[in-house]
PDB file of C-alpha atoms and ligand atoms in Angstrom:
ATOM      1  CA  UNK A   1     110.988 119.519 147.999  1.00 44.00           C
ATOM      2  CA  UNK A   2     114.193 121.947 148.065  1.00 47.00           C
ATOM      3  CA  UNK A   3     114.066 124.855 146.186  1.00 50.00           C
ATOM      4  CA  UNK A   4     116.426 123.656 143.615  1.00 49.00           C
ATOM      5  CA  UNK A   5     114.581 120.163 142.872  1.00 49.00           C
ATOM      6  CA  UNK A   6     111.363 122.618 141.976  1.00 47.00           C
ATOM      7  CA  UNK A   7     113.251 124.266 139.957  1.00 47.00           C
ATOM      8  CA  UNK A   8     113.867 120.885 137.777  1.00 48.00           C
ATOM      9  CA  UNK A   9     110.862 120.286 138.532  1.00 48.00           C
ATOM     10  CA  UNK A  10     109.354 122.954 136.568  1.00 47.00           C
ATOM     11  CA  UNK A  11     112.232 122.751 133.627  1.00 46.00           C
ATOM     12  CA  UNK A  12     110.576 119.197 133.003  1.00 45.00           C
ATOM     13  CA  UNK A  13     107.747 120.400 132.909  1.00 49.00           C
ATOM     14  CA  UNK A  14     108.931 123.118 130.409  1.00 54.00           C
ATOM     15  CA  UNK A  15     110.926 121.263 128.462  1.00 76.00           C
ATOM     16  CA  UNK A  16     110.682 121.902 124.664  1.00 84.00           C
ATOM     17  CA  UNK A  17     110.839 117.967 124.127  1.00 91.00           C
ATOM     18  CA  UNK A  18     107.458 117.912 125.918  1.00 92.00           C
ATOM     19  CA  UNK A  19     105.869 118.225 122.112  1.00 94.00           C
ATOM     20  CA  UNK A  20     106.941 114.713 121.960  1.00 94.00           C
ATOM     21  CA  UNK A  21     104.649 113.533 124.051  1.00 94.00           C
ATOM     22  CA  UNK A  22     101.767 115.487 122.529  1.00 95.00           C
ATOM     23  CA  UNK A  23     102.417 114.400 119.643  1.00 95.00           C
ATOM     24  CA  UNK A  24     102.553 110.990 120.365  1.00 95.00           C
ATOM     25  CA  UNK A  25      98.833 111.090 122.517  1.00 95.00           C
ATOM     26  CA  UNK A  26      97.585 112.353 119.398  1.00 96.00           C
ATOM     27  CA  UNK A  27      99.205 109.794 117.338  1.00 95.00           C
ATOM     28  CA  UNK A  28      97.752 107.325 119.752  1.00 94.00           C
ATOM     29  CA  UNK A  29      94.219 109.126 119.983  1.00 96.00           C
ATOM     30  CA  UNK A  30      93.709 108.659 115.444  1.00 96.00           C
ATOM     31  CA  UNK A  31      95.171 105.028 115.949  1.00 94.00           C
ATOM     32  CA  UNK A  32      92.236 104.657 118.396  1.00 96.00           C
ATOM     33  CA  UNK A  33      89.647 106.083 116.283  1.00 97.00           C
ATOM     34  CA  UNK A  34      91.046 104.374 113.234  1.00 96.00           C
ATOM     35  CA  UNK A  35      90.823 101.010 115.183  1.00 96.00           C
ATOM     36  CA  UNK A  36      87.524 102.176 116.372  1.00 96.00           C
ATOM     37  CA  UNK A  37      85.475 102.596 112.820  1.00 96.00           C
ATOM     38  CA  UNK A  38      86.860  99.557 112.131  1.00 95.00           C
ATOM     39  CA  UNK A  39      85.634  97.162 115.058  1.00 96.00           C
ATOM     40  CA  UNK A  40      82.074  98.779 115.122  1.00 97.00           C
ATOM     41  CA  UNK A  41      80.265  96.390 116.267  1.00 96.00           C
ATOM     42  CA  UNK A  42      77.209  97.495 114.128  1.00 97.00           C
ATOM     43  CA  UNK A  43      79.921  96.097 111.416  1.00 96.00           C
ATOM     44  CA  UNK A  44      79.976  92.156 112.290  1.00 96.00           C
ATOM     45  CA  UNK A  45      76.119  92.618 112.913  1.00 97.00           C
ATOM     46  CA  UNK A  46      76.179  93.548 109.416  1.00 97.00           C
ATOM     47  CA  UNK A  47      78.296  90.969 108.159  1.00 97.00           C
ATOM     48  CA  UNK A  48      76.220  88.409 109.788  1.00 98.00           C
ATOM     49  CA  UNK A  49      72.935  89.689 107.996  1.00 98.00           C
ATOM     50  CA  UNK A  50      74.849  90.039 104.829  1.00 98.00           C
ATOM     51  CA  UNK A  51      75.480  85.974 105.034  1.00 98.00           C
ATOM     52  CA  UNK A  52      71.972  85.223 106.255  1.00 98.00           C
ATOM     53  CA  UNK A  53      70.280  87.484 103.757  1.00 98.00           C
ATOM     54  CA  UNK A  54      72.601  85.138 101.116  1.00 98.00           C
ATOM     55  CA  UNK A  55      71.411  81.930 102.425  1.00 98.00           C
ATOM     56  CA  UNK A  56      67.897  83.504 102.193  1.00 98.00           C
ATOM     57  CA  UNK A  57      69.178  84.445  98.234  1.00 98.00           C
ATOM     58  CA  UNK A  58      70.208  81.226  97.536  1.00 98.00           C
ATOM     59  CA  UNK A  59      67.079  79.126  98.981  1.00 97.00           C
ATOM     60  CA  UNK A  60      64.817  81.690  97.103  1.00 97.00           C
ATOM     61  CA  UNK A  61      67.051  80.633  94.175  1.00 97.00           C
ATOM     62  CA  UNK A  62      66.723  76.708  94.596  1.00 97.00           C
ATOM     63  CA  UNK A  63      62.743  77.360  95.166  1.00 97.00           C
ATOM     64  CA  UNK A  64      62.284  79.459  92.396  1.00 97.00           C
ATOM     65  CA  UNK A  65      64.255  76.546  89.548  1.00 97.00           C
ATOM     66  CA  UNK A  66      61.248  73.883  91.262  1.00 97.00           C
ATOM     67  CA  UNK A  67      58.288  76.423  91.072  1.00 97.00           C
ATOM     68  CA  UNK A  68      59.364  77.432  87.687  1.00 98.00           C
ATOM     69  CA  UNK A  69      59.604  73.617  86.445  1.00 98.00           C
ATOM     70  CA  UNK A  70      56.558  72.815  88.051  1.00 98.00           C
ATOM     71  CA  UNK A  71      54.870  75.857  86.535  1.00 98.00           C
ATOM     72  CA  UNK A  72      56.705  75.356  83.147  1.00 98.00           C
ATOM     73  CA  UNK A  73      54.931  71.514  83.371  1.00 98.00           C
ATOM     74  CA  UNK A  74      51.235  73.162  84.325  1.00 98.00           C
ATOM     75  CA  UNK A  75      51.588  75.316  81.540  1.00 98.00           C
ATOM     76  CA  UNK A  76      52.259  72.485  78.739  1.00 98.00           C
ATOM     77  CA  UNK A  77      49.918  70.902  79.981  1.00 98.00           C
ATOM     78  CA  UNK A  78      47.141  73.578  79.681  1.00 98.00           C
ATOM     79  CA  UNK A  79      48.302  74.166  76.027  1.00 98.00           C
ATOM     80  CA  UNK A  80      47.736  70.426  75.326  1.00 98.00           C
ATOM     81  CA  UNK A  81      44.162  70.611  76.728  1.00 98.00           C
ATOM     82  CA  UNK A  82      43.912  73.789  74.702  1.00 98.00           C
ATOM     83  CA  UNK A  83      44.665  71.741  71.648  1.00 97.00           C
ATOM     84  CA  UNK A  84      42.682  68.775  72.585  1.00 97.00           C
ATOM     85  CA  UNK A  85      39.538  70.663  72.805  1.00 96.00           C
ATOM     86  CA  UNK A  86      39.845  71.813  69.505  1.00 97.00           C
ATOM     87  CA  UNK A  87      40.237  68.991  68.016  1.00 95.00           C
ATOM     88  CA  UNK A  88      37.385  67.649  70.046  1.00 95.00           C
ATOM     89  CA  UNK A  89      35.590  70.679  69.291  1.00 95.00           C
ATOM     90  CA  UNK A  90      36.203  69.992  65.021  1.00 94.00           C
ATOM     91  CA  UNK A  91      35.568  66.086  65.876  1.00 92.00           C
ATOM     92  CA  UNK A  92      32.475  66.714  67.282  1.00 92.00           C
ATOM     93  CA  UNK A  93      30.974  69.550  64.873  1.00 92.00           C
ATOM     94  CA  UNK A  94      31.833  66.625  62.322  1.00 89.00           C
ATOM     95  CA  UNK A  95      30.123  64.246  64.274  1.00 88.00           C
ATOM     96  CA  UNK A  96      26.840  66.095  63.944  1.00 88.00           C
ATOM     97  CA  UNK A  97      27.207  67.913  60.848  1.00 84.00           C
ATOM     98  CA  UNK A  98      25.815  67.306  57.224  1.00 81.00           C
ATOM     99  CA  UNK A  99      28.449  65.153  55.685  1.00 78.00           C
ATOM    100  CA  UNK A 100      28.552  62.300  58.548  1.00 72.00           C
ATOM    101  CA  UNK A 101      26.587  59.907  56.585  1.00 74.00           C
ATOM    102  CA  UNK A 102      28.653  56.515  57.226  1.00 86.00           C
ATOM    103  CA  UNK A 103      27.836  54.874  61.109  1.00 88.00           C
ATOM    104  CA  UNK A 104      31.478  53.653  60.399  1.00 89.00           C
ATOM    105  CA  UNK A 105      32.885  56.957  60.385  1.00 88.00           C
ATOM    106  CA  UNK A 106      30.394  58.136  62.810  1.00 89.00           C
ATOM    107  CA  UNK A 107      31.972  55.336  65.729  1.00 93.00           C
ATOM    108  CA  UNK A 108      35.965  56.327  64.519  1.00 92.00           C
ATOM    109  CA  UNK A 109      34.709  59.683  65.207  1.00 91.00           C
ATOM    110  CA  UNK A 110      33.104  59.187  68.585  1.00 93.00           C
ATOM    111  CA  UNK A 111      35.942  56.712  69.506  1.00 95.00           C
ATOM    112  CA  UNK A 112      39.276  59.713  68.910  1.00 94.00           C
ATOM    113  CA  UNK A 113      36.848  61.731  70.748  1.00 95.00           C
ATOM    114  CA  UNK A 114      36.391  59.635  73.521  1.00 96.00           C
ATOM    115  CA  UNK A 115      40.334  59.312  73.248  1.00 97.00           C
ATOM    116  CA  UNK A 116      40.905  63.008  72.977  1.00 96.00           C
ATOM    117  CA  UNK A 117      38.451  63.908  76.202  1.00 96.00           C
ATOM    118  CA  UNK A 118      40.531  60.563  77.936  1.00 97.00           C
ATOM    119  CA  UNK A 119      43.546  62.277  77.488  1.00 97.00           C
ATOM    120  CA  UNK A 120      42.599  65.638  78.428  1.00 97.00           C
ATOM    121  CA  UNK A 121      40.834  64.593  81.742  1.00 97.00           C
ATOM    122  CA  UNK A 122      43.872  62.769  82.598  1.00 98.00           C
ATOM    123  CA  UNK A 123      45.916  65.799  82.242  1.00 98.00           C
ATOM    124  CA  UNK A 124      43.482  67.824  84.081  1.00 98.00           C
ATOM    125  CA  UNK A 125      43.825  65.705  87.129  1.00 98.00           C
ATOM    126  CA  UNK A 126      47.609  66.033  86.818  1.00 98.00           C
ATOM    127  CA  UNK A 127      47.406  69.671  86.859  1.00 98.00           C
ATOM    128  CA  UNK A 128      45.543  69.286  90.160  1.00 98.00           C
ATOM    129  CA  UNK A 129      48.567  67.668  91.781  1.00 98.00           C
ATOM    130  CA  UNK A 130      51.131  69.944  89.793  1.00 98.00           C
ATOM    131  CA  UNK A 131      49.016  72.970  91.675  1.00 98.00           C
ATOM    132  CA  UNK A 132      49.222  70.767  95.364  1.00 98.00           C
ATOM    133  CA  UNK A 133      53.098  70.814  94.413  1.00 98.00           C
ATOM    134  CA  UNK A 134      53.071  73.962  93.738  1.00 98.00           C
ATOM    135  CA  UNK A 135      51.599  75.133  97.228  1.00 98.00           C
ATOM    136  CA  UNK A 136      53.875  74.577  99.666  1.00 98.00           C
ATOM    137  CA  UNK A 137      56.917  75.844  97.542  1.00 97.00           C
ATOM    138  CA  UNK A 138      54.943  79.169  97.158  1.00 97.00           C
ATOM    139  CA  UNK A 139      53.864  79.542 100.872  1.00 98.00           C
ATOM    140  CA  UNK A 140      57.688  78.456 101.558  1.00 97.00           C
ATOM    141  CA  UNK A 141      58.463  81.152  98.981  1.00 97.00           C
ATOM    142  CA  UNK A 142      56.452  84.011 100.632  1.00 98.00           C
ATOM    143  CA  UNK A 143      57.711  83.250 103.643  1.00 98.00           C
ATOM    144  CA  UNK A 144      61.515  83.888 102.693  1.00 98.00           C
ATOM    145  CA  UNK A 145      61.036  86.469 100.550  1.00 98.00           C
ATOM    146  CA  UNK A 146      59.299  88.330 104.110  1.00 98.00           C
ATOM    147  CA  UNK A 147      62.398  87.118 105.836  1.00 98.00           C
ATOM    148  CA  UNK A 148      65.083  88.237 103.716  1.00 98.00           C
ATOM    149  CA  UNK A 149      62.210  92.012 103.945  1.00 98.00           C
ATOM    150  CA  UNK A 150      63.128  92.221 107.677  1.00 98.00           C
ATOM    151  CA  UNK A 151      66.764  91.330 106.590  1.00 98.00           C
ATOM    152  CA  UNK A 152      67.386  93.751 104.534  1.00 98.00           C
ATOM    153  CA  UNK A 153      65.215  96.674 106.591  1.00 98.00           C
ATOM    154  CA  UNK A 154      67.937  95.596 109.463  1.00 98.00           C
ATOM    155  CA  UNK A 155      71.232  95.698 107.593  1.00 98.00           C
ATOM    156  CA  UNK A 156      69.703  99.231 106.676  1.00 98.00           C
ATOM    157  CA  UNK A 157      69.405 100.265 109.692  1.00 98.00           C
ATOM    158  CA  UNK A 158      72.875  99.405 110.547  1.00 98.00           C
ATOM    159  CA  UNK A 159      74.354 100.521 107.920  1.00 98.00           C
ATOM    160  CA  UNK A 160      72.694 104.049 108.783  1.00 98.00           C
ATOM    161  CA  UNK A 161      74.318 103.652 112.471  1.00 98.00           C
ATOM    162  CA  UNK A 162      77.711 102.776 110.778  1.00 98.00           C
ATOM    163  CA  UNK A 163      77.695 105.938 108.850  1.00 98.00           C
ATOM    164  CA  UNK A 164      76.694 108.384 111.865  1.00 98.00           C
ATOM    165  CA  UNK A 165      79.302 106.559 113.842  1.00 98.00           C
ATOM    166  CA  UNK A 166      81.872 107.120 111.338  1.00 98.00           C
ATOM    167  CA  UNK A 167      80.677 110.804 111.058  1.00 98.00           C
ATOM    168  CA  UNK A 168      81.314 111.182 114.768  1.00 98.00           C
ATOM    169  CA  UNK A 169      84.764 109.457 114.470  1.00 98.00           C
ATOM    170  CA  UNK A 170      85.619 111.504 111.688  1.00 98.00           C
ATOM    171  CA  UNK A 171      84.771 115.024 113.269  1.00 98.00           C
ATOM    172  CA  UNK A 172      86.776 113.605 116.125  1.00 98.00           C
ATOM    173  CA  UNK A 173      90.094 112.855 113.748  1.00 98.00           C
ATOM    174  CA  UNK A 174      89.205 116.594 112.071  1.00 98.00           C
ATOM    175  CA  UNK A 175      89.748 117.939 115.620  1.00 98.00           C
ATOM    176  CA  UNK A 176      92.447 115.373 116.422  1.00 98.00           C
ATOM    177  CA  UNK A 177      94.137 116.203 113.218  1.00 98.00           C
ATOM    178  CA  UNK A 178      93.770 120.104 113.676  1.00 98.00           C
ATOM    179  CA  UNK A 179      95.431 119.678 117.106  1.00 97.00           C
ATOM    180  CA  UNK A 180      98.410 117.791 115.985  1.00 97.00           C
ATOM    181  CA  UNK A 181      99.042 120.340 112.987  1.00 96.00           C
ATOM    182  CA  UNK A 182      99.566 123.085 115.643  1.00 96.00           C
ATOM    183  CA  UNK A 183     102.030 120.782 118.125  1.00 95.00           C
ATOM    184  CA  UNK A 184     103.658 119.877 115.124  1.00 95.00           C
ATOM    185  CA  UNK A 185     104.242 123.806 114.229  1.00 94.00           C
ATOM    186  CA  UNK A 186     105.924 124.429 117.671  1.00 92.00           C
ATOM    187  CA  UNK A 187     107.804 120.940 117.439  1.00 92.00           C
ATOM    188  CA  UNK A 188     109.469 121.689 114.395  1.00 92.00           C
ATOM    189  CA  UNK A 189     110.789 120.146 111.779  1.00 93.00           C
ATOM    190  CA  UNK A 190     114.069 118.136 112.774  1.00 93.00           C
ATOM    191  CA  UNK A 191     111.672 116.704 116.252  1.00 93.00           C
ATOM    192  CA  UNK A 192     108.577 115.582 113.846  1.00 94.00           C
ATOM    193  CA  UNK A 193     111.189 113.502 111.558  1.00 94.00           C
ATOM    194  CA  UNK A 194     113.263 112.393 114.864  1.00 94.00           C
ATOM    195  CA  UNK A 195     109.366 111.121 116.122  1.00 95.00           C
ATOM    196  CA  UNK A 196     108.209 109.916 112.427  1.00 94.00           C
ATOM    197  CA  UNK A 197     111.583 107.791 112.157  1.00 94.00           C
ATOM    198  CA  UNK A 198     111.293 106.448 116.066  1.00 94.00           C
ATOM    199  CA  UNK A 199     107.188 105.787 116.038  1.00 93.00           C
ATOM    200  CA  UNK A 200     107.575 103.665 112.336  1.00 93.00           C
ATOM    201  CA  UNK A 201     110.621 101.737 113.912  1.00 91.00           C
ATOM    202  CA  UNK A 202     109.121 101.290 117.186  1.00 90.00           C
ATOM    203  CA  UNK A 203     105.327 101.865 117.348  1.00 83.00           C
ATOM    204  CA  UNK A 204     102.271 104.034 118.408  1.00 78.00           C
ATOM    205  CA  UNK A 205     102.813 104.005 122.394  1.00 82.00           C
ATOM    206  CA  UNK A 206     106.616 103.551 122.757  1.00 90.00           C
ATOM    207  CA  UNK A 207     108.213 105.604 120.529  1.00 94.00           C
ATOM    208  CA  UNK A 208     108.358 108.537 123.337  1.00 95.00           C
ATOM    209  CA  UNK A 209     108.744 107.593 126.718  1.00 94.00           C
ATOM    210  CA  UNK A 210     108.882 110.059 129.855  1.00 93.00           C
ATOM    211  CA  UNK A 211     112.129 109.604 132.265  1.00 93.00           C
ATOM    212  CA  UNK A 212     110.091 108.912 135.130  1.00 93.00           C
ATOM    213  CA  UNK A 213     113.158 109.721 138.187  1.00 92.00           C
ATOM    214  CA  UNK A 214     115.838 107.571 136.392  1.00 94.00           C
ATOM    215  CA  UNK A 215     113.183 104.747 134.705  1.00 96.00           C
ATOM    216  CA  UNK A 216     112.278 105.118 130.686  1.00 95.00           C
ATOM    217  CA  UNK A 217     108.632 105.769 130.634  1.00 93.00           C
ATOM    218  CA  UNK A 218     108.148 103.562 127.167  1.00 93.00           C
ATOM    219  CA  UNK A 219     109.923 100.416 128.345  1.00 94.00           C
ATOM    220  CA  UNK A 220     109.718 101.085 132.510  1.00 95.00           C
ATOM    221  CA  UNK A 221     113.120  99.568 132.628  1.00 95.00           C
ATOM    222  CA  UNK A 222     115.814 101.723 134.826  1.00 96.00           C
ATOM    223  CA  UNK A 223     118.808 103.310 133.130  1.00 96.00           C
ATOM    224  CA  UNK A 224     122.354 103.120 134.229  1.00 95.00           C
ATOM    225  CA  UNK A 225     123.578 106.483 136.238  1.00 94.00           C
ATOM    226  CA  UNK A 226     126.418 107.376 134.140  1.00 95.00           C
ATOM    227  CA  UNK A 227     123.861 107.649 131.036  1.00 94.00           C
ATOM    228  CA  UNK A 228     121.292 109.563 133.091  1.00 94.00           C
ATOM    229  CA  UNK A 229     124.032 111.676 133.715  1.00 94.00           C
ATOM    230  CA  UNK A 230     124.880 112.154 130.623  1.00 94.00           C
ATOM    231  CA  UNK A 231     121.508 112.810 129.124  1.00 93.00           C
ATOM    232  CA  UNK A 232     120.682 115.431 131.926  1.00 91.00           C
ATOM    233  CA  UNK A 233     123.468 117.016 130.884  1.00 93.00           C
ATOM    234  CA  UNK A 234     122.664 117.527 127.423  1.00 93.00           C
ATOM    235  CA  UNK A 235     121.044 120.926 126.231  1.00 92.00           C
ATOM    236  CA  UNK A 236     117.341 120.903 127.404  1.00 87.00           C
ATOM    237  CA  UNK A 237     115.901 120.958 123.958  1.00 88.00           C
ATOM    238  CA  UNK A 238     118.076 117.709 122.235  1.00 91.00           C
ATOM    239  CA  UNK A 239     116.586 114.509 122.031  1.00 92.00           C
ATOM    240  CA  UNK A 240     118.096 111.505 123.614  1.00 94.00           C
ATOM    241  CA  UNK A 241     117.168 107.956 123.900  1.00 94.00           C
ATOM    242  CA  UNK A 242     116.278 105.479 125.713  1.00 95.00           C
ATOM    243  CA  UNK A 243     119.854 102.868 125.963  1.00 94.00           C
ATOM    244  CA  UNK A 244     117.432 100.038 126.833  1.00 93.00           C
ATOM    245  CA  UNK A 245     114.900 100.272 124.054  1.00 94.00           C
ATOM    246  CA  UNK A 246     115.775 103.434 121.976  1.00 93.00           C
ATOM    247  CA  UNK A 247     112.551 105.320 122.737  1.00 95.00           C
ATOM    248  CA  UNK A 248     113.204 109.478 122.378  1.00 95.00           C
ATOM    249  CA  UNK A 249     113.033 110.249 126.402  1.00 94.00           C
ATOM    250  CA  UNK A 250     111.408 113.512 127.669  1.00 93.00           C
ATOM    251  CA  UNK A 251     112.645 114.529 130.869  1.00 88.00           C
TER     252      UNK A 251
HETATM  253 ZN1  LIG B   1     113.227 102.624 127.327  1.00 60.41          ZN
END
């Protein structure tokens, strides 16, 4: 390397329009951490859970409408009985008391007791199979409601993870954010709105590109000789672009 060609060297290397490039590595670095809180992975873990402990919701839902029919039909039923044994109870302390004194009343009697005591046996035995209904719905029950337990105790646990990720990535943009406010102070004002304008038209990792020997850094394509000319020329600190794709070159 001559003597002279180390001296450009170093003048790139100097050059004011290097806060370009900081700025943009910064600009890439909160894009990153932006994209990075939110692809967590922790986050379609949750999502998944969150549908699952739904399903679980809505199954507990559908078993809960049968066991509360079947239970609403046990419980009619019991009143009935309750009903029927007192009128058993009053037919029966008729039966035997001191005004019975017709055997003609005496068999009604015995006869819409007979009836009542039918009845309530038969309803008995249906609240037997109401119960043996009612079993496997409960056990079925229990076992969901421990299911969507663990579901729930999970998507906690992410969601804990989540939130000390996002602490970490949002100590990291503090720092990030800190570092770009003091680039941007020795930029200045007329670069940061050149770089604002060029990074909304063009883009996080393109709007600055390096001249890389007489290629643009952001689109790698080479640039004619009279323009490199031209932009070597220029004073060291004004921004040029790219001709082929309009990114602000640092050279
Ligand atoms: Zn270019």
């Amino acid at each position: 390397m001559t003597s002279r060609s180390r001296k450009a060297e170093e003048e790139t290397t100097l050059s004011e329009l290097e806060v370009l490039v900081e700025l943009q590595e910064l600009d890439i670095r909160l894009s990153q951490l932006a994209h990075r809180s939110l692809t967590l992975p922790e986050r379609d873990q949750l999502e998944a859970l969150r549908e699952q402990d739904s399903k679980l919701q809505s199954e507990l839902d559908e078993i809960a409408d049968e066991l509360n029919a079947l239970r609403q039909s046990q419980n009619d039923r019991e009143v009935e009985i309750q009903h029927l044994e007192d009128k058993v109870a009053r037919a029966t302390s008729s039966l035997y008391g001191d005004d019975m004194t017709s055997p003609k009343d005496a068999t009604v009697l015995q006869s819409e007791i007979d009836s009542l005591s039918g009845r309530q046996s038969l309803l008995e035995d249906q609240i037997i199979e109401i119960m043996e209904q009612i079993e496997p719905f409960a056990n079925e029950e229990s076992r969901i409601e421990s299911a969507r337990h663990d579901c729930r105790s999970q998507m906690t646990a992410l969601e804990e993870q989540i939130a000390a990720h996002i602490n970490e990535i949002d100590s990291e943009r503090e720092s990030v954010v800190i570092e770009k406010r003091n680039v941007e102070e020795r930029a200045g004002v007329e670069l940061i709105e050149l770089y604002a304008e060029n990074r909304k038209r063009m883009g996080d990792h393109i709007a600055v590109g390096r001249l890389v020997g007489t290629s643009c850094g952001a689109c790698f394509l080479e640039i004619a000789a009279v323009e490199i000319d031209r932009i070597r020329r220029l004073p060291s600190d004004e921004p040029s672009e790219c001709p082929e794709c309009g990114a602000l070159l640092v050279r």
